[in-house]
Each structure stands twice: as structure tokens, then as C-alpha cells.
Coordinates of C-alpha atoms in Angstrom, one line a residue:
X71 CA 35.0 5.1 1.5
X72 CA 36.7 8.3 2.9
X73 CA 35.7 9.2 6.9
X74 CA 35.3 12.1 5.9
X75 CA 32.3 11.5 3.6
X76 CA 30.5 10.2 6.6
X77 CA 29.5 12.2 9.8
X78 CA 26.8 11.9 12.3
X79 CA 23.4 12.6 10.7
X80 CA 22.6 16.3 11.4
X81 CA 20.1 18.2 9.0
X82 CA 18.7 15.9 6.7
X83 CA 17.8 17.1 3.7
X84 CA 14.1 16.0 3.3
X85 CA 14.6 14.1 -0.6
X86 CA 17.1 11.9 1.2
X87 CA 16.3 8.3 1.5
X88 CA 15.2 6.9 5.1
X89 CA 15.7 3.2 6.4
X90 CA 13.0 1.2 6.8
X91 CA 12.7 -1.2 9.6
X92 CA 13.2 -4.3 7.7
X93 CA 16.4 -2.9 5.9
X94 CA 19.9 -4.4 5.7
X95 CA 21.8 -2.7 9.2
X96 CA 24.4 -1.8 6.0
X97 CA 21.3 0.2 4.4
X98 CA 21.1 1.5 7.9
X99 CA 24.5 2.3 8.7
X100 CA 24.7 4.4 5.1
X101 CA 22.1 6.3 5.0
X102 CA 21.4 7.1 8.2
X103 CA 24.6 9.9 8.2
X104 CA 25.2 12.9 6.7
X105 CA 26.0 13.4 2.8
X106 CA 27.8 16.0 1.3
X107 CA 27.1 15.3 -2.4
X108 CA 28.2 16.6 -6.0
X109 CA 26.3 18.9 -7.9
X110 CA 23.9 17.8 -11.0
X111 CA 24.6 16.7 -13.2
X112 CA 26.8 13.8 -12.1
X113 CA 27.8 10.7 -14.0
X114 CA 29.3 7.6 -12.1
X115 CA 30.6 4.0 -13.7
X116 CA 28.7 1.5 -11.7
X117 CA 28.7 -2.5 -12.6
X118 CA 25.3 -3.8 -14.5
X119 CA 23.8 -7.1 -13.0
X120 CA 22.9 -9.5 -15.8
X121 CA 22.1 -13.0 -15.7
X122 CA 23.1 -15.6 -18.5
X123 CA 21.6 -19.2 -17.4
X124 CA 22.9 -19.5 -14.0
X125 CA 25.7 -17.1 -14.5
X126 CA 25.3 -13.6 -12.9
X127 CA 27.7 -11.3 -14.6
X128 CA 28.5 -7.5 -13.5
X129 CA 28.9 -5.4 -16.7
X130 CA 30.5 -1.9 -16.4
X131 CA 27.9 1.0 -17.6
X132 CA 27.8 4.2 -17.0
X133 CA 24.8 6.2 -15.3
X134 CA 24.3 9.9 -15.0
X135 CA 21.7 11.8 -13.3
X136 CA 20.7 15.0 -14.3
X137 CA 18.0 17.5 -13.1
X138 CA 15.3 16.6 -16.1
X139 CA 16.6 12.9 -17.4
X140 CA 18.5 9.6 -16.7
X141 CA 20.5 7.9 -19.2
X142 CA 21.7 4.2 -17.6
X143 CA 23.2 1.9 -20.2
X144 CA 22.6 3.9 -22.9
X145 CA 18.9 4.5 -22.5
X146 CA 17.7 8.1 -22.0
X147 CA 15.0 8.6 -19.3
X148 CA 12.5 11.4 -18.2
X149 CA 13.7 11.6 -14.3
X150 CA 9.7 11.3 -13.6
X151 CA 9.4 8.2 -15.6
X152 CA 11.6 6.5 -12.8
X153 CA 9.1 4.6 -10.8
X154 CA 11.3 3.4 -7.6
X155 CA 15.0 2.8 -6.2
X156 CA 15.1 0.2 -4.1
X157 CA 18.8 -0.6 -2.1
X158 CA 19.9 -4.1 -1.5
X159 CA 22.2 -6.5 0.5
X160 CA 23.2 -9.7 -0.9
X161 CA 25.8 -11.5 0.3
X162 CA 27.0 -8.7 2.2
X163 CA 27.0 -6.6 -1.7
X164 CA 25.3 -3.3 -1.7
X165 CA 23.2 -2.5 -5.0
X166 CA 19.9 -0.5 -6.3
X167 CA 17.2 -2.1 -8.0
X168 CA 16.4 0.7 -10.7
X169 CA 12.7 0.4 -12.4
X170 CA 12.1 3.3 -14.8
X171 CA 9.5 3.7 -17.4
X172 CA 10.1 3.9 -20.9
X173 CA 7.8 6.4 -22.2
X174 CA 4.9 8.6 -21.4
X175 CA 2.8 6.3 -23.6
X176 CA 3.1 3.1 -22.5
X177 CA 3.6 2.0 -19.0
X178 CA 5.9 -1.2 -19.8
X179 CA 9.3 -0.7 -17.4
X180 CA 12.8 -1.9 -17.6
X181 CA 14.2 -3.0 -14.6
X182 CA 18.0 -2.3 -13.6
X183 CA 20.1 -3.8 -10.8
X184 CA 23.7 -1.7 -10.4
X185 CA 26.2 -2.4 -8.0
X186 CA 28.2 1.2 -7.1
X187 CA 32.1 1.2 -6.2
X188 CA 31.1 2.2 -2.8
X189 CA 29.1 2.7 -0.3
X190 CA 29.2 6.6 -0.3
X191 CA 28.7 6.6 -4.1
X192 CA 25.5 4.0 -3.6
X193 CA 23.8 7.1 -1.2
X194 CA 24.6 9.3 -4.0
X195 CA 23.2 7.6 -6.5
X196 CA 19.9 7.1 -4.7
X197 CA 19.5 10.3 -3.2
X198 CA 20.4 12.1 -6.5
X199 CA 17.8 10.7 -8.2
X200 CA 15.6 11.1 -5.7
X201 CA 16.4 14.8 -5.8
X202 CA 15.7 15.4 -9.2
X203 CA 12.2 13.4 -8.7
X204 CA 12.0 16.3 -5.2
X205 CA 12.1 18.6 -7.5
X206 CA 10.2 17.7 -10.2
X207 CA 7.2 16.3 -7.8
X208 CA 7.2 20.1 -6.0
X209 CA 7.2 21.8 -9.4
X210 CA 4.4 20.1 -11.0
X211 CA 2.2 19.2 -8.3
X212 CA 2.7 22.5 -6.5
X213 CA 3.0 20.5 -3.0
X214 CA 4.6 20.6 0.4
X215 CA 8.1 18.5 0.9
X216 CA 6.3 16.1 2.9
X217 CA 3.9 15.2 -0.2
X218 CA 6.5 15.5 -2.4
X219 CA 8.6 12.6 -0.3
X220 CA 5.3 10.8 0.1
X221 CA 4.9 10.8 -3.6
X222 CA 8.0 9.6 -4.3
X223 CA 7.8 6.5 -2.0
X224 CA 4.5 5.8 -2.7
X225 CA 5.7 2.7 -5.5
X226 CA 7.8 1.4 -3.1
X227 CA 8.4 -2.7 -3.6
X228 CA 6.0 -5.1 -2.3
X229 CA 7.1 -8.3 -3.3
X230 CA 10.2 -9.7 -4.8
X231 CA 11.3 -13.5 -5.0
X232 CA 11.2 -16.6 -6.5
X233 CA 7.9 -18.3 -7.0
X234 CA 6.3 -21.4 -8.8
X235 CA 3.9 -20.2 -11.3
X236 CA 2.1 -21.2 -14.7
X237 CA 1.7 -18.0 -16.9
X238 CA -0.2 -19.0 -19.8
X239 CA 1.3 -16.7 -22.2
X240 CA 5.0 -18.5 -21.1
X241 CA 3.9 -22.3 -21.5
X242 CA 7.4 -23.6 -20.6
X243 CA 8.7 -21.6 -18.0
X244 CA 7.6 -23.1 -14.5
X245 CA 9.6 -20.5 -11.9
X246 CA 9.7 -16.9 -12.2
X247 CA 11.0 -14.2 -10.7
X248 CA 8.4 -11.8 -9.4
X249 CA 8.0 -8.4 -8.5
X250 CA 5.1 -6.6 -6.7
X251 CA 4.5 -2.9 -6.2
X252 CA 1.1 -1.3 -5.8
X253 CA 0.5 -0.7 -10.0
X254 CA 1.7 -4.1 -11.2
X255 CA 2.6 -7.8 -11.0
X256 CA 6.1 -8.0 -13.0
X257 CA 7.3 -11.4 -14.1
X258 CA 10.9 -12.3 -15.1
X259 CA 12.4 -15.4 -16.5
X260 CA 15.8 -14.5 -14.3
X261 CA 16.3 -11.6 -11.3
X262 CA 18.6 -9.6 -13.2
X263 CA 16.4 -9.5 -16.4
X264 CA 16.6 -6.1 -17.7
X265 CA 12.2 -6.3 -19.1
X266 CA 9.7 -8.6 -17.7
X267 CA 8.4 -10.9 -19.9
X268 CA 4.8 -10.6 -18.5
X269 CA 3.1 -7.8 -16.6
X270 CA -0.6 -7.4 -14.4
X271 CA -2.0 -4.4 -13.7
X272 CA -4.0 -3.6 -10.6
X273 CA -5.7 -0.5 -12.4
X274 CA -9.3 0.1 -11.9
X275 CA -9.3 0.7 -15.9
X276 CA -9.9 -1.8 -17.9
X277 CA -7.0 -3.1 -20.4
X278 CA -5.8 -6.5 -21.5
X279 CA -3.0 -6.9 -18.9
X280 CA -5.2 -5.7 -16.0
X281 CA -6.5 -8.0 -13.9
X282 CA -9.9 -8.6 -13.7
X283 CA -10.3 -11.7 -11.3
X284 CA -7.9 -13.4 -8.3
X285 CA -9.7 -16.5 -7.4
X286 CA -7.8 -18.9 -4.1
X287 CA -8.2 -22.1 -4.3
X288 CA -9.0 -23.5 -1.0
X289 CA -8.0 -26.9 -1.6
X290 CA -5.1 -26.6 -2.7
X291 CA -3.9 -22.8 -1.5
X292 CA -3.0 -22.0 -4.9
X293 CA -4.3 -18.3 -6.5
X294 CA -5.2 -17.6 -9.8
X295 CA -4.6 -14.1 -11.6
X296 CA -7.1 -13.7 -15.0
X297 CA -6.4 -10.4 -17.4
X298 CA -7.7 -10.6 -21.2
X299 CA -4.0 -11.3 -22.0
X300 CA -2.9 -14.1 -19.5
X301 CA -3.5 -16.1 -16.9
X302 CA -1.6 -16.9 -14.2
X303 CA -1.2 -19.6 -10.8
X304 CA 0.5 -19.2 -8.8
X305 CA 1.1 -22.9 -7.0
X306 CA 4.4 -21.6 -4.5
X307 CA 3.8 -22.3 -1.3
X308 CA 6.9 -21.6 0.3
X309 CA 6.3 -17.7 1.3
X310 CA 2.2 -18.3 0.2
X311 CA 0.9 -16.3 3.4
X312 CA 3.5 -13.4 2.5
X313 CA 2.4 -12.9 -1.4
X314 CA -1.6 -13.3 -0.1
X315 CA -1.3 -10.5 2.3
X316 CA 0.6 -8.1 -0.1
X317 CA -2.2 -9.0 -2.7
X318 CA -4.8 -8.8 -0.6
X319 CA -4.0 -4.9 0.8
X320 CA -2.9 -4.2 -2.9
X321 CA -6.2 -2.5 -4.1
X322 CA -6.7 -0.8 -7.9
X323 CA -6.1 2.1 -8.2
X324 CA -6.8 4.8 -10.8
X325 CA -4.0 4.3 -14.1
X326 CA -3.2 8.0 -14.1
X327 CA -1.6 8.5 -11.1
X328 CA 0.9 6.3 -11.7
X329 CA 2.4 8.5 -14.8
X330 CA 2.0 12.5 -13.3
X331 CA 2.9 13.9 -9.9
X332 CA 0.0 15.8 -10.3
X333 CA -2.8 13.0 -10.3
X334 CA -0.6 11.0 -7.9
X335 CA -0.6 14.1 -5.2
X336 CA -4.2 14.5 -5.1
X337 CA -5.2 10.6 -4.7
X338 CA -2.9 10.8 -2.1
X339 CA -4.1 13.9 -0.1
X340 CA -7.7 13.0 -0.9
X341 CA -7.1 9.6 0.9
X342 CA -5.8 10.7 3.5
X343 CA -7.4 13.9 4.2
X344 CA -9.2 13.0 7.4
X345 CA -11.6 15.7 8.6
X346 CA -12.2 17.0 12.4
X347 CA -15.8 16.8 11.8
X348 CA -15.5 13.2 11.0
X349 CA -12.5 12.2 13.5
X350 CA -13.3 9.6 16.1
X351 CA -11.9 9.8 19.5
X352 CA -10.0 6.5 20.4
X353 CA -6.3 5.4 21.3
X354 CA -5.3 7.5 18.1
X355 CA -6.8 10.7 19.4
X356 CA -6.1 12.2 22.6
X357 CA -9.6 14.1 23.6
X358 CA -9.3 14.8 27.2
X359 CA -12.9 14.8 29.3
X360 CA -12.9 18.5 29.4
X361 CA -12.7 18.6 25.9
X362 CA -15.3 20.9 24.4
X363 CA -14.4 22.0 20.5
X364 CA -13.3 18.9 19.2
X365 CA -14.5 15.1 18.8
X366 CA -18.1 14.3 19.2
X367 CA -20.8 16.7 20.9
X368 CA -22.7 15.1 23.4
X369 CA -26.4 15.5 22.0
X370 CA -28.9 14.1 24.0
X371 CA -31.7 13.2 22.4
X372 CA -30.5 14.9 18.6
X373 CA -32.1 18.4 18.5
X374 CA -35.4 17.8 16.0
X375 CA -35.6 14.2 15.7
X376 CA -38.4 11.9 17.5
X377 CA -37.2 8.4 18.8
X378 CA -39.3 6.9 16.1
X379 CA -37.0 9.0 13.6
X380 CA -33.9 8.0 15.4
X381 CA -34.8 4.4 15.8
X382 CA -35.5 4.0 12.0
X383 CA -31.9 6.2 11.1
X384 CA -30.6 3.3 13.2
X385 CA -32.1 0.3 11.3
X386 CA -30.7 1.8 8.1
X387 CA -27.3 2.1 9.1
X388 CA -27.8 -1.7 10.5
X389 CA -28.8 -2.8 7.5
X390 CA -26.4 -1.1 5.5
X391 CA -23.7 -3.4 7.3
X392 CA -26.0 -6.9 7.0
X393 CA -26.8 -6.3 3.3
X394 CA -23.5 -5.5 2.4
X395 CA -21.9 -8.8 1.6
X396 CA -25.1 -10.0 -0.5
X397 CA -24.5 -7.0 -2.7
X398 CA -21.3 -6.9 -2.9
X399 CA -21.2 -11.0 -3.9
X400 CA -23.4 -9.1 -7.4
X401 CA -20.3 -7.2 -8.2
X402 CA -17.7 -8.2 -10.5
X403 CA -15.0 -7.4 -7.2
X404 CA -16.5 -10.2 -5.3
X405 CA -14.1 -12.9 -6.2
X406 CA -11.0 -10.2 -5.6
X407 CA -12.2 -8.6 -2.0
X408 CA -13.5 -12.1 -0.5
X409 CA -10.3 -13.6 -0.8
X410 CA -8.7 -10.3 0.6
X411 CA -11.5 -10.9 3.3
X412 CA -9.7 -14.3 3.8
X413 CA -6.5 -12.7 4.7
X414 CA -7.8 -10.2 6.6
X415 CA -9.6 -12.2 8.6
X416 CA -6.5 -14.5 10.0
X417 CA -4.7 -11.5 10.7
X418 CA -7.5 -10.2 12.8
X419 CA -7.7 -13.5 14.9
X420 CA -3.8 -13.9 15.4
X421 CA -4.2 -10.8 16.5
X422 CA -7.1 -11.5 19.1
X423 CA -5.1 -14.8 20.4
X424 CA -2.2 -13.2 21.2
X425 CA -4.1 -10.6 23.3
X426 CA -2.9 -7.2 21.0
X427 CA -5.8 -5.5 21.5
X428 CA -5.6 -2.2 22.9
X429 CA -8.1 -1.1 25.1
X430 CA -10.7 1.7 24.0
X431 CA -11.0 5.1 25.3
X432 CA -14.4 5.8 23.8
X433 CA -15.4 6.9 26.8
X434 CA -13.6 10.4 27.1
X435 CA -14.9 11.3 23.5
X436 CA -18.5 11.9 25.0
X437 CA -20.3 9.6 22.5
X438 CA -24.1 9.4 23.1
X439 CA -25.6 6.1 22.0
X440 CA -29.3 7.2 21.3
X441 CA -27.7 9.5 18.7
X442 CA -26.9 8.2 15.0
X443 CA -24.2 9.9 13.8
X444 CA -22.3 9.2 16.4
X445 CA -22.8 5.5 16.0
X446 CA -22.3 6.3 11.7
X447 CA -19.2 7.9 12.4
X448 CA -18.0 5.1 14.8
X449 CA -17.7 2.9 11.6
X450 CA -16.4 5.6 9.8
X451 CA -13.7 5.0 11.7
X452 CA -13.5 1.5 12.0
X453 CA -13.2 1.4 7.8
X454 CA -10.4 4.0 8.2
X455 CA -8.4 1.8 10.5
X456 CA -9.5 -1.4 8.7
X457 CA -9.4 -0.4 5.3
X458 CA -6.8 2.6 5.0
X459 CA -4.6 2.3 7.9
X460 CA -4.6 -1.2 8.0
X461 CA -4.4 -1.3 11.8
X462 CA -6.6 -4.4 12.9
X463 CA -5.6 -4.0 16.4
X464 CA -7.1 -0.1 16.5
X465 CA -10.1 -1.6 15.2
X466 CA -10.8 -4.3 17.1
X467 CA -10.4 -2.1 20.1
X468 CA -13.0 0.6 18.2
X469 CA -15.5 -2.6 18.3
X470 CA -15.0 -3.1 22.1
X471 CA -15.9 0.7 22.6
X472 CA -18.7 0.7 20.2
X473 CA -20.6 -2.3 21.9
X474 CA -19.5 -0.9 25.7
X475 CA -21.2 2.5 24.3
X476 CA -24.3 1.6 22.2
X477 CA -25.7 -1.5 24.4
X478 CA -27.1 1.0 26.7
X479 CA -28.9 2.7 23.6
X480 CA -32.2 3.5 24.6
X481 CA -34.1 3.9 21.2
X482 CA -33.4 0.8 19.2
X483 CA -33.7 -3.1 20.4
X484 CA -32.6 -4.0 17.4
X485 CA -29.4 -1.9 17.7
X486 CA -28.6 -3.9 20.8
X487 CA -29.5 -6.7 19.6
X488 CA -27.1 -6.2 16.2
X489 CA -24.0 -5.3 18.7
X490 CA -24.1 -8.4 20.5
X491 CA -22.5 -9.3 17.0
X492 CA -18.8 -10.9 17.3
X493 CA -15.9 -9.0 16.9
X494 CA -14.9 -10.7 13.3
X495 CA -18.2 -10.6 12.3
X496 CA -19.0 -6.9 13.2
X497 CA -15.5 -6.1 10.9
X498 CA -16.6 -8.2 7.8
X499 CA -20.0 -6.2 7.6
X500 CA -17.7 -3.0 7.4
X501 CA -15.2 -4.2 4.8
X502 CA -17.8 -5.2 2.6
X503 CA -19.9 -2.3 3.2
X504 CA -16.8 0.1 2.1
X505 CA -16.4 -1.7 -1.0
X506 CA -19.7 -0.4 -1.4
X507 CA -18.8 3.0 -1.1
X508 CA -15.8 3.1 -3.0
X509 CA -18.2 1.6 -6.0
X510 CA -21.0 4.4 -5.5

């Protein structure tokens, strides 16, 4: 690679591929610089991964990327049916994992692993593509660069490796290769096979390779997978605890806005469209005690309302949170969202022993604890950091605040007697209770 391809990083253009944390320092190194790259469209002879028994072979092909399509190996693409690029470092080798759809139909996916010359023609590769998807994402969808960017990394990888399974469509293959991302569980008899030979849905839609049930055996830490096509166990217990906690955050979601930037953009600004009216004040918000216009009013009592109206708005939002699991065990979710529960829960007390709690700043949002929305919009919160963010830490320290706030409630014994709850308790009431909302 020529020194002059590479220069310190200055004006990034906003398609262009960002590290992540866990990436190879050679991911790093790459494309962390500044790029000057060739205009579309642009063809480039890369070597084709393939794997014959134990063999793996590199096959020359030839891949061009151009503003509307991709054709790799012969196989002509829409550049929106490409789902993700993902770069990798074996063995000190830089490639791109390539999974691209192969019609608008049918969401079955061919999976290609390239190896490039060079480094600088590896960041072209990548960030081409992920230009032409820009581009395409802001035309259709109409959105901002950050969405479009979001939208693009939204399929990101998951899960990839080696595991121990029976698939009973594959009787006599004991080991696959597996790959996770948030629409689907894809199965391979070898890494560098080109198709899966059996894919799982997580769609909310039902469909004979969707799943409908993941069941953990506790005896034997083994999970089971059941669609109308398939079933599959997975008995691995190598890198167990990694695959549960990708499953267990890796909710359905609606088919559609896996196959149209459109669809995709407005699941992704309706989830995380967070409104000021709704916002609670705590280590992620930065309400000062002088602040008037934003976070909670301090209401005390609530204009209108007697205590004996209070008191019962209270009780309901109690029992919303102790009835929740008993309704949600009548769904057909249950099996799925206890054993993400499971999960969950393990992170939240590893998190708890090794003191990572953050303390709360409640306090400076001017919460009143006779008043109910307040306390409503308190686990409003706590599903946001629980559920969406993901950020067990933040809502542990939300608990803290709540109970330091609403045990000096004045209208409701019962409210002060519910808060003496404990902490891992309090948070399994509001998963299952926002499993409830997402079903109403």
C-alpha cells in the first residue's frame, strides 16, 4: 500500500466505516485515516474464500460496485439487498464477510468472504459499498446522514463461530458454523460456505423458519430453537454464556424492515424517539436544581386529584408491575422472554457484586413522590434503560433513586410497602410488564 493512500484522518466522510472497540488494531489502523477513493463504478479482482473438507482455498473473482447494483462472482445484486460487511483478521489476513440478499422476494442470503490485495483496496471496497447503500438509504427514506449510517449498521453481526448443535432438518451433521444478526440464525456446514444450509428467523410474523419457541434447559445448559420447519439444540458449551446473551437481547422484530430503507428508518426513529415530556432526570440527564422548563414539575399535591384518587392511581401502577409475570406466563412469548429474563438477570447481579452502580441524581430532577406520574414515568425510564439501552447499571441506580424518593410518599402504605422490594426483583416486574406493552 502506497503512503500516500494513507494520511491522518481529517474530514470523514459520514458513509465511511468506523472501528468498533472490539476490532482487530489492523481494522483500526485502516480505517481510521483518510481515503481518497475511485469513482463508481469501480471493479477490483479480490480472492474468493471457499472451503472443500478441511481445505480452505482462495479463488480469484471479480467484484464491482456500482451506484444501483453488485455483481461478486458472477451474481448480480440490488446494492440495497446487501445486508452487511463485516472486516476480519485471521491470522494476521484482512477480509470482508459479504452477506447480500438474493431477491426482493425471498429473504434467503448468500454469504461471501473476499480477501482484497491490500489493505487500501479492503477500505475501498467496504466504504464503496457502503456509499452506494448512503445513498440509496437517503434517497428512499428521505433521512438525515446520521439515520442513513444508523440504517446501514443496524444488521451488524452478532454471533459467528463454531458450535455443537443438532438441526433436525441436517440429521448427520453434528458442528456448524453459525451466524447471528438481529433478523436470523444462519447455519453452515463449513465458514466459507457460500448459502446456509438452514436459517431461523427472529420475525414477529409468522412463517415456517421463524421461530416460535427458545426453551434452556437448566440441567443441562443446552437451548432449544423450534420453527414449523426445524428444530434445533444447541448443546456447545464452550462460548454458552456469549450465544445466550446475544439471544436473549435479540428481540423480533417486524419482517419488513429488514427489506426497505423506508420501513427500517421509521422502526428505528420510532424506537428511539425519546420525548422531553417523558425524559427522566438521572446520571443520563443533566437537570441542574434551578432547572425550571425541563424534567419533572414539582406538583404538590397534583392539581384536581384527592388523596383517595391518588392513592388508588398508585395501586394500579403497583399492580400493573406484580401481575405482570402471571400474564405474561399466558402468552405464547413466555418460554422466549423468561429465559432472556435468565440472562438478564446474572448480568444485573455481576453487576451489583462488583459495585458498578452509579449513584442516582434523582434528587435534582424535583420528583414529588405523592404524585403518580412522576412515579409512572420513573419506570418509564427504568424499561428504557433496561429494555432499549440495555444499560443495567443506569437502572439499577434509577431503582436506588426511586425507593430514596417514594419511601417518604405520603398517600399510599402500600406504595412504601411495594418499594421495600429488592433491586432484582423491582427490575423483573418491569421487564415483564413491557413485554406487556409491546403485546397491547
Amino acid at each position: 500500500m502506497a503512503s500516500s493512500d494513507l494520511e491522518e484522518h481529517v474530514g470523514k466522510h459520514p458513509w465511511e466505516y468506523c472501528s468498533l472497540l472490539d476490532d482487530h488494531p489492523l481494522v483500526k489502523e485502516l480505517f481510521d485515516r483518510r481515503h481518497d477513493y475511485p469513482d463508481l463504478p469501480v471493479k477490483f479482482t479480490v480472492g474468493l474464500f471457499s472451503e472443500v473438507e478441511s481445505d480452505i482455498k482462495t479463488e480469484p473473482t471479480e467484484i464491482e460496485i456500482g451506484k444501483e447494483n453488485l455483481t461478486l462472482s458472477g451474481n448480480v445484486f440490488k446494492i440495497d439487498w446487501v445486508r452487511y460487511m463485516v472486516p476480519r483478521v485471521t491470522d494476521n489476513i484482512l477480509s470482508i464477510l459479504i452477506s447480500v440478499r438474493n431477491s426482493d422476494e425471498t429473504p434467503y442470503s448468500f454469504f461471501y468472504t473476499v480477501k482484497p490485495s491490500d489493505g487500501y483496496e479492503a477500505v475501498s471496497i467496504l466504504n464503496l459499498i457502503r456509499k452506494s447503500l448512503f445513498d440509496k438509504a437517503t434517497s428512499e427514506a428521505q433521512c438525515d446522514p446520521k439515520m442513513a449510517v444508523k440504517a446501514i449498521d443496524f444488521n451488524r453481526v452478532l454471533f459467528s463461530d463454531n458450535l455443537e448443535c443438532s438441526v433436525t432438518s441436517q440429521p448427520n451433521a453434528k458442528e456448524f458454523y453459525v451466524v447471528i444478526d438481529q433478523e436470523c440464525m444462519c447455519f453452515f456446514f463449513k465458514q466459507y460456505d457460500s448459502a446456509p444450509c438452514t436459517v431461523l428467523f427472529f420475525w414477529k410474523e409468522r412463517g415456517n423458519d421463524v421461530i416460535e419457541r427458545v426453551m434452556m434447559i437448566n440441567d443441562t445448559r443446552e437451548i432449544r430453537f423450534e420453527s414449523e420447519s426445524s428444530n434445533v439444540l444447541v448443546k456447545d458449551q464452550r462460548n454458552i454464556d456469549e450465544f445466550k446473551r446475544v439471544i436473549a437481547k435479540n428481540s423480533s422484530k417486524p419482517k419488513e424492515i429488514f427489506h426497505g430503507y423506508p420501513a427500517l428508518v421509521r422502526h428505528l426513529d420510532g424506537s428511539s424517539r425519546i420525548s422531553k415530556e417523558t425524559a427522566v432526570p438521572g446520571p443520563s440527564h443533566d437537570y441542574g436544581e434551578d432547572s425550571k422548563d425541563e424534567g419533572y414539575k414539582h406538583v404538590h399535591p397534583q392539581a384536581g386529584k384527592s388523596a383517595t384518587i391518588l392513592r388508588d392511581e398508585f395501586d394500579e401502577a403497583i399492580d400493573s408491575l406484580m401481575s405482570a409475570e402471571e400474564r405474561c406466563r399466558k402468552t405464547e412469548l413466555y418460554e422466549t422472554i423468561s429465559l432472556q429474563w435468565i440472562v438478564i438477570q446474572d448480568e444485573i447481579a455481576d453487576i451489583q457484586i462488583s459495585g458498578l452502580v452509579p449513584p442516582s441524581d434523582f434528587l435534582s430532577g424535583g420528583l414529588d413522590p405523592d404524585d403518580p406520574d412522576h412515579f409512572r414515568k420513573c419506570l418509564q425510564d427504568l424499561e428504557e434503560n433496561l429494555m432499549t439501552n440495555q444499560r443495567y447499571d443506569i437502572a439499577l441506580s434509577h431503582v436506588a433513586g426511586m425507593k430514596t424518593i417514594f419511601n417518604t410518599n405520603i398517600t399510599s402504605g402500600d406504595l412504601r410497602r411495594f418499594i421495600e422490594t429488592d433491586d432484582i426483583n423491582f427490575l423483573r416486574m418491569v421487564y415483564y410488564r413491557s413485554y406487556l406493552g409491546l403485546s397491547s
